[in-house]
Short mmCIF file of C-alpha atoms and ligand atoms in Angstrom, two decimals:
data_model
loop_
_atom_site.label_atom_id
_atom_site.label_comp_id
_atom_site.label_asym_id
_atom_site.label_seq_id
_atom_site.Cartn_x
_atom_site.Cartn_y
_atom_site.Cartn_z
CA MET W 1 -31.33 12.61 -5.10
CA ASN W 2 -31.52 16.36 -4.47
CA ILE W 3 -28.79 18.67 -3.26
CA THR W 4 -29.24 22.29 -2.23
CA VAL W 5 -26.00 24.19 -1.89
CA TYR W 6 -25.63 27.23 0.40
CA PRO W 7 -22.88 29.37 -1.14
CA ASP W 8 -23.30 31.93 1.63
CA GLN W 9 -22.49 29.28 4.23
CA PRO W 10 -18.91 28.17 3.65
CA LEU W 11 -17.77 25.68 6.29
CA PHE W 12 -14.00 25.86 6.01
CA LYS W 13 -11.17 25.77 3.53
CA ARG W 14 -9.35 22.52 3.03
CA SER W 15 -5.59 22.34 3.07
CA PHE W 16 -4.28 21.39 -0.36
CA MET W 17 -2.12 18.86 1.48
CA ILE W 18 -5.07 16.46 1.71
CA TYR W 19 -4.12 15.49 -1.86
CA GLY W 20 -0.63 14.43 -0.78
CA HIS W 21 1.28 11.25 -1.58
CA PHE W 22 3.78 8.81 -0.08
CA ILE W 23 6.76 6.99 -1.56
CA GLU W 24 8.75 4.30 0.20
CA HIS W 25 11.93 2.31 -0.35
CA PHE W 26 9.86 -0.71 -1.29
CA HIS W 27 9.93 -2.85 -4.42
CA ARG W 28 9.93 -0.58 -7.54
CA GLN W 29 8.62 2.64 -6.06
CA ILE W 30 12.04 4.33 -6.02
CA TYR W 31 14.76 2.07 -7.45
CA GLY W 32 13.66 1.01 -10.92
CA GLY W 33 10.62 3.22 -10.62
CA LEU W 34 10.88 6.94 -10.05
CA PHE W 35 14.69 6.82 -9.71
CA ASP W 36 16.09 5.01 -12.72
CA PRO W 37 19.40 6.64 -13.76
CA THR W 38 20.19 4.21 -16.58
CA ASN W 39 16.81 4.57 -18.26
CA PRO W 40 16.86 6.85 -21.35
CA LEU W 41 13.60 8.39 -20.09
CA SER W 42 15.41 9.72 -17.02
CA ASP W 43 16.86 13.19 -16.59
CA GLU W 44 20.38 14.19 -15.60
CA ASP W 45 19.56 13.42 -11.96
CA GLY W 46 18.23 9.95 -12.69
CA PHE W 47 14.51 10.74 -12.32
CA ARG W 48 12.02 9.39 -14.85
CA MET W 49 10.77 12.50 -16.64
CA ASP W 50 7.44 10.89 -17.61
CA ILE W 51 6.71 10.09 -13.95
CA LEU W 52 7.75 13.58 -12.83
CA GLU W 53 5.41 15.11 -15.42
CA ALA W 54 2.51 12.91 -14.27
CA MET W 55 3.19 13.97 -10.65
CA ARG W 56 3.22 17.63 -11.66
CA ARG W 57 -0.15 17.28 -13.42
CA ILE W 58 -1.78 16.24 -10.16
CA HIS W 59 0.13 18.96 -8.31
CA VAL W 60 1.53 16.69 -5.57
CA PRO W 61 1.46 19.12 -2.64
CA ILE W 62 3.44 17.04 -0.14
CA LEU W 63 5.46 13.83 -0.52
CA ARG W 64 6.13 11.67 2.53
CA TRP W 65 9.39 9.62 2.45
CA PRO W 66 11.31 7.25 3.07
CA GLY W 67 8.80 4.93 4.83
CA GLY W 68 6.76 3.17 6.06
CA CYS W 69 8.23 0.12 7.71
CA PHE W 70 11.50 0.74 5.85
CA VAL W 71 12.30 3.79 7.96
CA SER W 72 12.29 1.98 11.32
CA ALA W 73 15.80 0.66 10.75
CA TYR W 74 17.01 3.36 8.34
CA HIS W 75 20.06 5.47 9.12
CA TRP W 76 20.06 8.52 6.90
CA LYS W 77 23.80 9.19 7.17
CA LYS W 78 24.55 6.10 5.04
CA ALA W 79 22.84 7.74 2.06
CA VAL W 80 24.38 11.20 1.80
CA GLY W 81 27.67 12.36 0.31
CA GLU W 82 30.04 10.95 -2.24
CA LYS W 83 30.58 7.60 -0.52
CA ARG W 84 27.27 5.75 -0.20
CA THR W 85 27.13 2.67 1.96
CA PRO W 86 24.80 -0.02 0.58
CA PHE W 87 22.96 -1.52 3.51
CA PHE W 88 20.67 -4.42 4.21
CA ASP W 89 17.10 -3.13 4.61
CA LYS W 90 15.92 -5.25 7.54
CA ALA W 91 12.29 -4.25 7.07
CA TRP W 92 11.92 -5.54 3.53
CA ARG W 93 14.95 -7.88 3.54
CA VAL W 94 16.70 -6.47 0.45
CA GLU W 95 19.92 -4.52 -0.11
CA ASP W 96 19.38 -0.80 -0.49
CA PRO W 97 22.13 0.75 -2.65
CA ALA W 98 21.79 4.04 -0.75
CA THR W 99 22.06 5.95 -4.03
CA PHE W 100 18.71 7.62 -3.29
CA GLY W 101 18.99 9.55 -0.05
CA THR W 102 18.06 12.88 1.46
CA ASP W 103 19.71 15.03 -1.22
CA GLU W 104 18.05 13.11 -4.05
CA TYR W 105 14.71 13.24 -2.25
CA ILE W 106 14.86 17.02 -1.79
CA LYS W 107 15.83 17.40 -5.46
CA LEU W 108 12.78 15.30 -6.37
CA CYS W 109 10.47 17.47 -4.27
CA ARG W 110 11.87 20.62 -5.88
CA LYS W 111 11.35 19.19 -9.37
CA ILE W 112 7.66 18.48 -8.75
CA GLY W 113 6.97 21.45 -6.46
CA ALA W 114 6.04 19.29 -3.46
CA GLU W 115 6.67 19.99 0.22
CA PRO W 116 9.08 17.43 1.66
CA TYR W 117 7.73 15.44 4.60
CA ILE W 118 10.40 13.28 6.24
CA CYS W 119 9.44 10.33 8.43
CA THR W 120 12.21 9.57 10.91
CA ASN W 121 13.50 6.30 12.35
CA ALA W 122 11.91 5.85 15.76
CA GLY W 123 12.41 2.10 15.60
CA THR W 124 16.17 1.63 16.00
CA GLY W 125 16.85 5.37 15.76
CA THR W 126 17.37 7.84 18.54
CA ALA W 127 16.23 11.37 19.33
CA GLU W 128 19.76 12.44 18.49
CA GLU W 129 19.79 10.78 15.06
CA MET W 130 16.42 12.35 14.20
CA SER W 131 17.59 15.80 15.26
CA ASP W 132 20.92 15.34 13.45
CA TRP W 133 18.86 14.71 10.29
CA MET W 134 17.06 18.00 10.89
CA GLU W 135 20.42 19.74 11.40
CA TYR W 136 21.55 18.36 8.03
CA CYS W 137 18.43 19.68 6.33
CA ASN W 138 17.61 22.90 8.08
CA LEU W 139 20.60 24.60 9.73
CA GLU W 140 22.47 27.23 7.76
CA SER W 141 26.01 26.05 8.55
CA GLU W 142 26.19 25.53 12.27
CA GLY W 143 27.54 22.23 13.48
CA GLU W 144 28.69 19.00 11.91
CA PHE W 145 25.68 18.04 9.83
CA ALA W 146 24.89 21.37 8.19
CA LYS W 147 28.57 21.53 7.25
CA LEU W 148 28.25 17.99 5.86
CA ARG W 149 25.36 19.14 3.65
CA ILE W 150 27.45 22.04 2.42
CA ARG W 151 30.43 19.71 1.73
CA ASN W 152 28.00 17.53 -0.22
CA GLY W 153 27.41 20.47 -2.49
CA HIS W 154 24.19 21.86 -1.03
CA GLU W 155 25.00 25.31 0.31
CA GLU W 156 21.47 26.39 1.12
CA PRO W 157 19.44 24.70 3.87
CA TYR W 158 16.52 22.59 2.65
CA SER W 159 14.09 24.12 5.15
CA VAL W 160 12.08 20.92 5.53
CA ARG W 161 9.01 22.03 7.46
CA TYR W 162 7.17 18.74 8.03
CA TRP W 163 8.64 15.87 10.04
CA SER W 164 7.10 12.74 11.45
CA ILE W 165 8.49 10.95 14.48
CA GLY W 166 8.29 7.27 13.65
CA ASN W 167 6.11 4.98 11.60
CA GLU W 168 3.56 2.58 13.13
CA ASN W 169 5.77 1.92 16.12
CA TYR W 170 2.65 0.64 17.84
CA GLY W 171 2.61 -2.43 15.60
CA SER W 172 4.28 -5.76 16.43
CA TRP W 173 5.31 -5.96 12.75
CA GLU W 174 7.37 -2.76 13.03
CA ILE W 175 11.08 -2.90 13.79
CA GLY W 176 11.56 -1.18 17.15
CA ALA W 177 7.89 -1.50 18.14
CA LYS W 178 7.10 0.22 21.42
CA GLU W 179 4.56 0.26 24.23
CA ALA W 180 2.48 3.42 24.64
CA ASP W 181 4.41 4.73 27.65
CA GLU W 182 7.80 4.08 26.05
CA TRP W 183 6.56 5.66 22.84
CA SER W 184 5.33 8.85 24.39
CA ARG W 185 8.64 9.30 26.21
CA LEU W 186 10.65 8.85 22.99
CA VAL W 187 8.37 11.26 21.12
CA LEU W 188 8.78 13.85 23.85
CA GLU W 189 12.57 13.65 23.86
CA ALA W 190 12.86 13.50 20.06
CA ALA W 191 10.46 16.43 19.64
CA LYS W 192 12.39 18.45 22.21
CA MET W 193 15.70 17.93 20.40
CA MET W 194 14.18 18.55 16.97
CA LYS W 195 12.54 21.78 18.13
CA HIS W 196 15.87 22.86 19.58
CA VAL W 197 17.33 22.46 16.08
CA ASP W 198 14.51 24.20 14.22
CA PRO W 199 11.49 25.48 16.16
CA ARG W 200 9.80 26.43 12.86
CA THR W 201 9.17 22.78 11.97
CA GLU W 202 5.81 21.03 12.35
CA LEU W 203 6.11 17.64 14.01
CA SER W 204 3.85 14.64 13.73
CA ALA W 205 4.05 11.33 15.57
CA ALA W 206 2.86 7.86 14.69
CA ALA W 207 -0.51 7.15 16.21
CA LEU W 208 -3.66 5.12 15.76
CA PRO W 209 -7.26 5.60 16.92
CA ASP W 210 -6.47 3.97 20.27
CA ILE W 211 -7.22 5.72 23.55
CA ASP W 212 -4.32 4.35 25.60
CA TRP W 213 -1.75 5.09 22.88
CA ASN W 214 -3.02 8.60 22.24
CA VAL W 215 -3.67 9.56 25.86
CA LYS W 216 -0.02 8.94 26.62
CA LEU W 217 1.20 10.42 23.31
CA LEU W 218 -0.86 13.61 23.65
CA GLY W 219 -0.25 13.81 27.38
CA ARG W 220 3.51 14.05 26.87
CA GLY W 221 3.76 15.39 23.30
CA ARG W 222 1.01 18.01 23.30
CA ASP W 223 3.33 21.01 23.58
CA PHE W 224 5.52 19.90 20.69
CA LEU W 225 3.18 18.26 18.16
CA SER W 226 1.33 19.99 15.32
CA TRP W 227 0.08 16.73 13.80
CA ILE W 228 -0.99 13.26 14.79
CA SER W 229 -0.42 10.61 12.13
CA ILE W 230 -2.83 7.75 11.39
CA HIS W 231 -2.81 5.16 8.61
CA LYS W 232 -5.68 3.25 6.95
CA TYR W 233 -5.86 0.41 4.43
CA TRP W 234 -9.21 -1.37 4.01
CA ASN W 235 -8.54 -4.38 1.76
CA LEU W 236 -5.58 -5.84 3.66
CA MET W 237 -3.49 -8.12 1.45
CA ALA W 238 -0.04 -8.36 3.02
CA GLU W 239 -0.13 -12.16 3.10
CA GLU W 240 -2.85 -13.07 0.58
CA ASN W 241 -3.16 -11.04 -2.64
CA ASP W 242 -6.92 -11.37 -2.34
CA PHE W 243 -8.65 -8.40 -3.98
CA ALA W 244 -12.04 -7.16 -2.83
CA ASP W 245 -14.28 -6.98 -5.90
CA TYR W 246 -16.44 -3.96 -6.75
CA ASN W 247 -19.37 -4.67 -4.43
CA GLU W 248 -17.13 -5.85 -1.62
CA THR W 249 -15.25 -2.57 -2.02
CA MET W 250 -18.43 -0.53 -1.79
CA ALA W 251 -19.10 -2.13 1.60
CA TYR W 252 -15.92 -0.47 2.85
CA THR W 253 -17.49 2.95 2.18
CA ASN W 254 -19.37 2.60 5.46
CA ASP W 255 -16.00 2.76 7.20
CA LEU W 256 -14.46 5.91 5.74
CA GLU W 257 -14.72 8.21 8.70
CA THR W 258 -14.50 5.90 11.72
CA ASP W 259 -10.85 6.48 12.57
CA ILE W 260 -10.97 10.21 11.87
CA ARG W 261 -13.94 10.58 14.22
CA LYS W 262 -12.17 8.69 17.00
CA VAL W 263 -9.01 10.79 16.77
CA ARG W 264 -11.06 13.98 16.47
CA GLY W 265 -12.85 13.00 19.68
CA LEU W 266 -9.57 12.36 21.48
CA LEU W 267 -8.13 15.69 20.36
CA MET W 268 -11.28 17.46 21.52
CA ALA W 269 -11.18 15.65 24.87
CA PHE W 270 -7.69 17.10 25.32
CA GLY W 271 -8.80 20.51 24.05
CA LEU W 272 -6.19 20.16 21.30
CA GLU W 273 -8.45 20.18 18.23
CA LYS W 274 -7.31 23.70 17.30
CA LYS W 275 -3.60 23.00 17.89
CA ILE W 276 -3.05 19.50 16.52
CA ARG W 277 -4.35 18.36 13.14
CA ILE W 278 -4.76 14.86 11.80
CA ALA W 279 -2.38 13.60 9.10
CA CYS W 280 -3.82 10.54 7.32
CA ASP W 281 -0.34 10.07 5.96
CA GLU W 282 -0.75 6.58 4.58
CA TRP W 283 -4.02 5.49 3.01
CA ASN W 284 -5.20 3.33 0.15
CA LEU W 285 -8.12 1.01 -0.44
CA ARG W 286 -5.61 -1.75 -1.10
CA GLY W 287 -2.97 -2.84 1.40
CA TRP W 288 0.32 -3.81 -0.21
CA HIS W 289 1.16 -7.47 -0.90
CA HIS W 290 4.40 -8.63 0.74
CA PRO W 291 3.96 -12.08 2.27
CA LYS W 292 6.17 -13.58 4.95
CA VAL W 293 8.07 -10.46 5.89
CA LEU W 294 5.88 -8.46 8.26
CA SER W 295 4.96 -11.67 10.05
CA ILE W 296 6.61 -13.92 12.59
CA GLN W 297 6.85 -16.66 9.97
CA GLN W 298 9.58 -15.15 7.74
CA GLY W 299 9.93 -16.53 4.21
CA ILE W 300 13.03 -18.62 3.59
CA THR W 301 13.18 -18.55 -0.19
CA LYS W 302 12.79 -15.46 -2.36
CA GLU W 303 9.88 -17.25 -3.98
CA GLU W 304 8.22 -17.04 -0.58
CA TYR W 305 8.91 -13.48 0.52
CA LEU W 306 10.35 -11.43 -2.37
CA TYR W 307 9.04 -12.36 -5.80
CA PRO W 308 5.33 -12.23 -4.74
CA ARG W 309 5.76 -8.44 -4.43
CA ASP W 310 5.57 -8.33 -8.22
CA LYS W 311 1.85 -9.15 -7.86
CA ASN W 312 1.31 -5.54 -6.74
CA ASP W 313 2.17 -4.56 -10.31
CA GLN W 314 -0.74 -6.27 -12.07
CA ASN W 315 -2.61 -3.30 -13.57
CA GLU W 316 -5.81 -5.24 -14.26
CA ASP W 317 -6.36 -5.29 -10.50
CA TYR W 318 -6.81 -1.52 -10.24
CA THR W 319 -10.32 -0.89 -11.51
CA MET W 320 -13.29 1.43 -11.08
CA ALA W 321 -13.63 -0.08 -7.60
CA ASP W 322 -10.39 1.69 -6.69
CA ALA W 323 -11.49 4.89 -8.44
CA VAL W 324 -14.95 5.05 -6.82
CA PHE W 325 -13.59 4.21 -3.38
CA THR W 326 -10.76 6.75 -3.69
CA ALA W 327 -13.26 9.48 -4.62
CA CYS W 328 -15.45 8.62 -1.62
CA TYR W 329 -12.46 8.85 0.69
CA LEU W 330 -11.34 12.16 -0.84
CA ASN W 331 -14.88 13.42 -0.14
CA THR W 332 -14.47 12.25 3.46
CA LEU W 333 -11.13 14.04 3.79
CA ASN W 334 -12.71 17.24 2.45
CA ARG W 335 -15.66 16.94 4.86
CA ASN W 336 -13.20 16.66 7.74
CA ALA W 337 -10.76 19.23 6.43
CA ASP W 338 -11.31 21.37 9.53
CA ILE W 339 -9.15 18.87 11.40
CA VAL W 340 -7.58 16.67 8.69
CA GLY W 341 -4.85 18.84 7.24
CA MET W 342 -2.83 16.30 5.35
CA ALA W 343 -3.30 12.94 3.67
CA CYS W 344 -0.83 10.83 1.68
CA PHE W 345 -1.98 8.26 -0.86
CA ALA W 346 0.19 5.19 -0.35
CA PRO W 347 2.09 5.02 -2.58
CA ILE W 348 2.14 7.23 -5.66
CA VAL W 349 4.38 5.16 -7.97
CA ASN W 350 4.07 1.38 -8.57
CA THR W 351 3.00 -1.09 -5.83
CA ARG W 352 -0.66 0.03 -5.31
CA GLY W 353 0.09 3.51 -6.67
CA CYS W 354 -1.82 5.66 -9.12
CA ILE W 355 1.14 5.73 -11.55
CA PHE W 356 2.62 2.47 -12.88
CA SER W 357 6.00 2.58 -14.61
CA TYR W 358 7.74 0.20 -16.99
CA ASP W 359 10.98 0.59 -18.93
CA GLN W 360 9.39 2.30 -21.93
CA GLY W 361 6.69 4.41 -20.22
CA ILE W 362 3.95 4.75 -17.63
CA VAL W 363 0.35 3.71 -17.11
CA LEU W 364 -2.07 6.09 -15.39
CA ARG W 365 -4.19 3.77 -13.27
CA SER W 366 -7.86 4.56 -12.48
CA THR W 367 -6.97 6.31 -9.20
CA TYR W 368 -4.68 8.74 -11.02
CA HIS W 369 -7.65 10.13 -12.93
CA VAL W 370 -9.55 10.62 -9.67
CA PHE W 371 -6.70 12.68 -8.25
CA ASN W 372 -6.54 14.65 -11.50
CA LEU W 373 -10.28 15.31 -11.21
CA TYR W 374 -10.22 16.43 -7.57
CA VAL W 375 -7.01 18.41 -7.70
CA ASN W 376 -7.85 20.30 -10.88
CA TYR W 377 -11.66 20.59 -10.86
CA MET W 378 -12.82 20.76 -7.21
CA GLY W 379 -12.79 23.91 -5.05
CA ASP W 380 -10.85 24.47 -1.86
CA GLU W 381 -13.77 25.90 0.13
CA ILE W 382 -16.19 23.31 1.57
CA LEU W 383 -19.80 24.56 1.40
CA SER W 384 -22.85 23.71 3.46
CA SER W 385 -25.38 21.66 1.55
CA PHE W 386 -28.53 19.68 2.18
CA GLU W 387 -29.12 16.35 0.48
CA SER W 388 -32.42 14.49 0.29
CA GLY W 389 -34.03 11.61 -1.56
CA GLY W 390 -30.85 9.60 -1.82
CA GLU W 391 -31.19 5.90 -2.57
CA SER W 392 -29.22 3.10 -0.98
CA LEU W 393 -27.57 -0.11 -2.11
CA THR W 394 -27.23 -3.45 -0.38
CA VAL W 395 -23.79 -4.93 -0.84
CA THR W 396 -21.90 -7.78 0.78
CA GLY W 397 -18.46 -7.11 2.22
CA LYS W 398 -15.35 -9.26 1.94
CA ALA W 399 -16.19 -10.98 5.23
CA GLY W 400 -19.72 -11.80 4.05
CA ASP W 401 -21.13 -8.84 6.00
CA VAL W 402 -24.29 -7.44 4.37
CA GLN W 403 -24.09 -3.65 4.28
CA THR W 404 -26.49 -0.91 3.23
CA VAL W 405 -24.57 1.95 1.68
CA SER W 406 -25.65 5.20 0.03
CA ALA W 407 -25.83 4.94 -3.75
CA MET W 408 -24.39 8.43 -4.21
CA ASP W 409 -21.66 10.31 -2.36
CA VAL W 410 -21.85 14.08 -3.00
CA LEU W 411 -19.81 17.04 -1.75
CA ALA W 412 -20.18 20.76 -2.49
CA THR W 413 -17.14 23.02 -2.80
CA ARG W 414 -16.30 26.40 -4.28
CA LYS W 415 -13.29 27.70 -6.16
CA ALA W 416 -11.76 31.12 -5.49
CA ASP W 417 -13.47 32.46 -8.63
CA GLY W 418 -16.89 31.53 -7.20
CA THR W 419 -17.47 28.45 -9.35
CA ILE W 420 -19.48 25.84 -7.45
CA CYS W 421 -17.87 22.41 -7.85
CA ILE W 422 -19.88 19.39 -6.76
CA ALA W 423 -18.39 15.92 -6.54
CA ALA W 424 -21.01 13.30 -7.39
CA VAL W 425 -19.93 9.67 -7.03
CA ASN W 426 -22.35 6.98 -8.25
CA LYS W 427 -21.38 3.82 -6.35
CA ASP W 428 -24.08 1.70 -7.96
CA ALA W 429 -22.51 -1.03 -10.10
CA GLU W 430 -25.47 -1.24 -12.49
CA ASN W 431 -27.87 1.70 -12.28
CA VAL W 432 -27.80 5.36 -13.23
CA HIS W 433 -28.72 7.82 -10.51
CA ASP W 434 -30.20 11.30 -10.89
CA LEU W 435 -29.08 14.37 -9.03
CA VAL W 436 -31.17 17.55 -8.94
CA ILE W 437 -28.85 20.44 -8.06
CA ASN W 438 -29.87 23.77 -6.62
CA ALA W 439 -26.51 25.53 -6.59
CA GLY W 440 -27.84 28.58 -4.76
CA LEU W 441 -26.85 30.85 -7.66
CA LYS W 442 -29.28 33.22 -9.36
CA GLY W 443 -29.67 34.24 -13.00
CA LEU W 444 -28.40 32.53 -16.11
CA LEU W 445 -25.98 29.77 -15.25
CA GLU W 446 -23.65 27.51 -17.13
CA ALA W 447 -22.51 24.06 -16.07
CA ARG W 448 -20.21 21.31 -17.23
CA VAL W 449 -19.51 17.78 -16.03
CA MET W 450 -16.16 16.05 -15.74
CA THR W 451 -16.33 12.26 -15.42
CA VAL W 452 -13.90 9.48 -14.58
CA ASN W 453 -15.28 6.16 -15.72
CA GLY W 454 -14.77 2.96 -17.70
CA SER W 455 -17.18 0.66 -19.49
CA GLU W 456 -17.40 -1.81 -16.59
CA THR W 457 -16.78 -1.97 -12.84
CA THR W 458 -13.73 -4.04 -13.79
CA SER W 459 -12.35 -1.45 -16.24
CA TYR W 460 -8.65 -0.74 -15.87
CA ASN W 461 -5.70 0.80 -17.70
CA ASP W 462 -2.57 -1.07 -18.73
CA ILE W 463 0.20 -0.96 -21.32
CA GLY W 464 -1.60 -0.55 -24.63
CA HIS W 465 -5.02 -0.75 -22.93
CA THR W 466 -6.96 2.35 -21.86
CA ASP W 467 -10.48 1.84 -20.53
CA VAL W 468 -10.63 4.42 -17.72
CA THR W 469 -10.52 8.06 -18.76
CA LEU W 470 -11.36 11.54 -17.54
CA THR W 471 -13.80 13.21 -19.92
CA GLU W 472 -15.05 16.80 -19.91
CA SER W 473 -18.42 17.98 -21.28
CA ASP W 474 -19.08 21.33 -22.94
CA TRP W 475 -20.57 24.11 -20.87
CA MET W 476 -24.40 23.95 -20.83
CA GLN W 477 -26.55 27.02 -20.08
CA GLY W 478 -29.72 27.22 -18.01
CA GLU W 479 -31.47 28.77 -15.01
CA GLY W 480 -32.67 27.40 -11.69
CA THR W 481 -32.04 23.78 -10.76
CA LEU W 482 -29.90 21.43 -12.80
CA GLN W 483 -31.00 17.80 -13.28
CA LEU W 484 -28.25 15.37 -14.18
CA GLN W 485 -28.00 11.62 -14.50
CA PHE W 486 -24.80 9.82 -13.55
CA MET W 487 -23.66 6.55 -15.06
CA PRO W 488 -23.05 3.47 -12.91
CA HIS W 489 -19.69 3.25 -11.10
CA SER W 490 -18.75 6.80 -12.09
CA VAL W 491 -16.87 9.64 -10.43
CA ASN W 492 -18.10 13.07 -11.49
CA VAL W 493 -17.49 16.74 -10.77
CA VAL W 494 -20.15 19.26 -11.80
CA GLN W 495 -18.99 22.84 -12.17
CA ILE W 496 -21.66 25.55 -12.07
CA ARG W 497 -21.11 29.27 -12.48
CA ARG W 498 -23.00 32.40 -13.41
CA CYS W 499 -22.83 33.10 -17.13
CA PRO W 500 -20.34 35.82 -17.84
CA VAL W 501 -22.35 38.94 -18.74
O1 AHR N 1 2.36 -2.37 3.39
C1 AHR N 1 3.26 -1.28 3.45
C2 AHR N 1 3.32 -0.79 4.85
O2 AHR N 1 2.02 -0.46 5.33
C3 AHR N 1 4.11 0.48 5.13
O3 AHR N 1 5.50 0.33 4.97
C4 AHR N 1 3.68 0.68 6.56
O4 AHR N 1 3.80 2.00 7.00
C5 AHR N 1 2.22 0.20 6.58
O5 AHR N 1 2.03 -0.78 7.53
#
């Protein structure tokens, strides 16, 4: 494969928020995961310091909370102040102790340097409850809820800039699901009240790549929305914990951009593509496993609907398939960064997350190393490039569908210091693939290659078992084009720069 990069033809800069994350009140993401006050590894506020440090290393730019399906029956007032009211979480059918609420969440975001992004309850909630939440967070001292925040010991407003109205309210599985017309009316009234509280905020609303839903949503919400939120999981496993293997996963890489293109088209049809950006604010190759709870047939015993959630925690399931797919989707987000301004990997800790925690420590799963690679070694300016001579692979998807996919997925970017950074993903399970790079730079150059890989497609990391790592080569010098060979099932970033004189 050949790539010619055109450094004098930058396309656009990507928002750093495309490397965002999501955390939900589900299983061990918060309680017993990130928020674990009795664990000796936790700080004075109850946060696991090893998890915080891992989040800082991948510079989490924005953290969406508290759900997800959880939020559609969540009432934020139960989880602020001295007296917390444990409540039954009707989405996931467990008791929530309410010890992790808005104040703890903001403290978490401050500790890791992430923008808060609050998803509000548009299931059983009201426009008033959503805007009361914004009063609590963003008003100086006016009114009941800002005064409540101050009484709770938080004098300064939290200035939460990003807010989402609702979560998947289009779905029959969601508490408080709504029809398109009903939804657009609620969004309009909620957005109106929220903007009356703090017009500086940027509002999103739950959406999907569906014309009827979005025509009504954009028709009524266009003056108030800055974002439209869509979600995507490819290997759906809510009921059956049935993992797509490596080749089945590669088949999904033909469906990375479909939804983004549809929503882009709808925004353009409305002439809103410069005003409203897309927030892919829940995405992961793997859907979460939680049988008999988001379905009509509810589980009766905890063996049926609760204990199977532990199967999300099996680290051997998160392999180079997850890493290669995640890199291909991050490339897709960068390629569409002119209209995709935010994306949240779902979730960040435990469940299908990139960080797994246990009482004595953490495991950095394969996807964590991909985020580390992209966040710390790719540029924020997307460059024009021309690729040729790429080879393809024939793979069979989970449904037995035979797919032809590209063997390599490449993307050219540039850092502020002028370094050209090229992502080169080799999706081939068995074969190396060459890449001849013309970086469009003259004179003596130097290059280095960072690689995330394991020995097999099934490589994974677990307690006491590390098989997926991020390695960094030395700088190599040369002139003209650079010919490299990439190992099977590997995620690579090539950095090329002029030699310092
Ligand atoms: O499987 C987890 C759920 O996926 C999230 O709570 C929801 O937003 C999405 O449907």
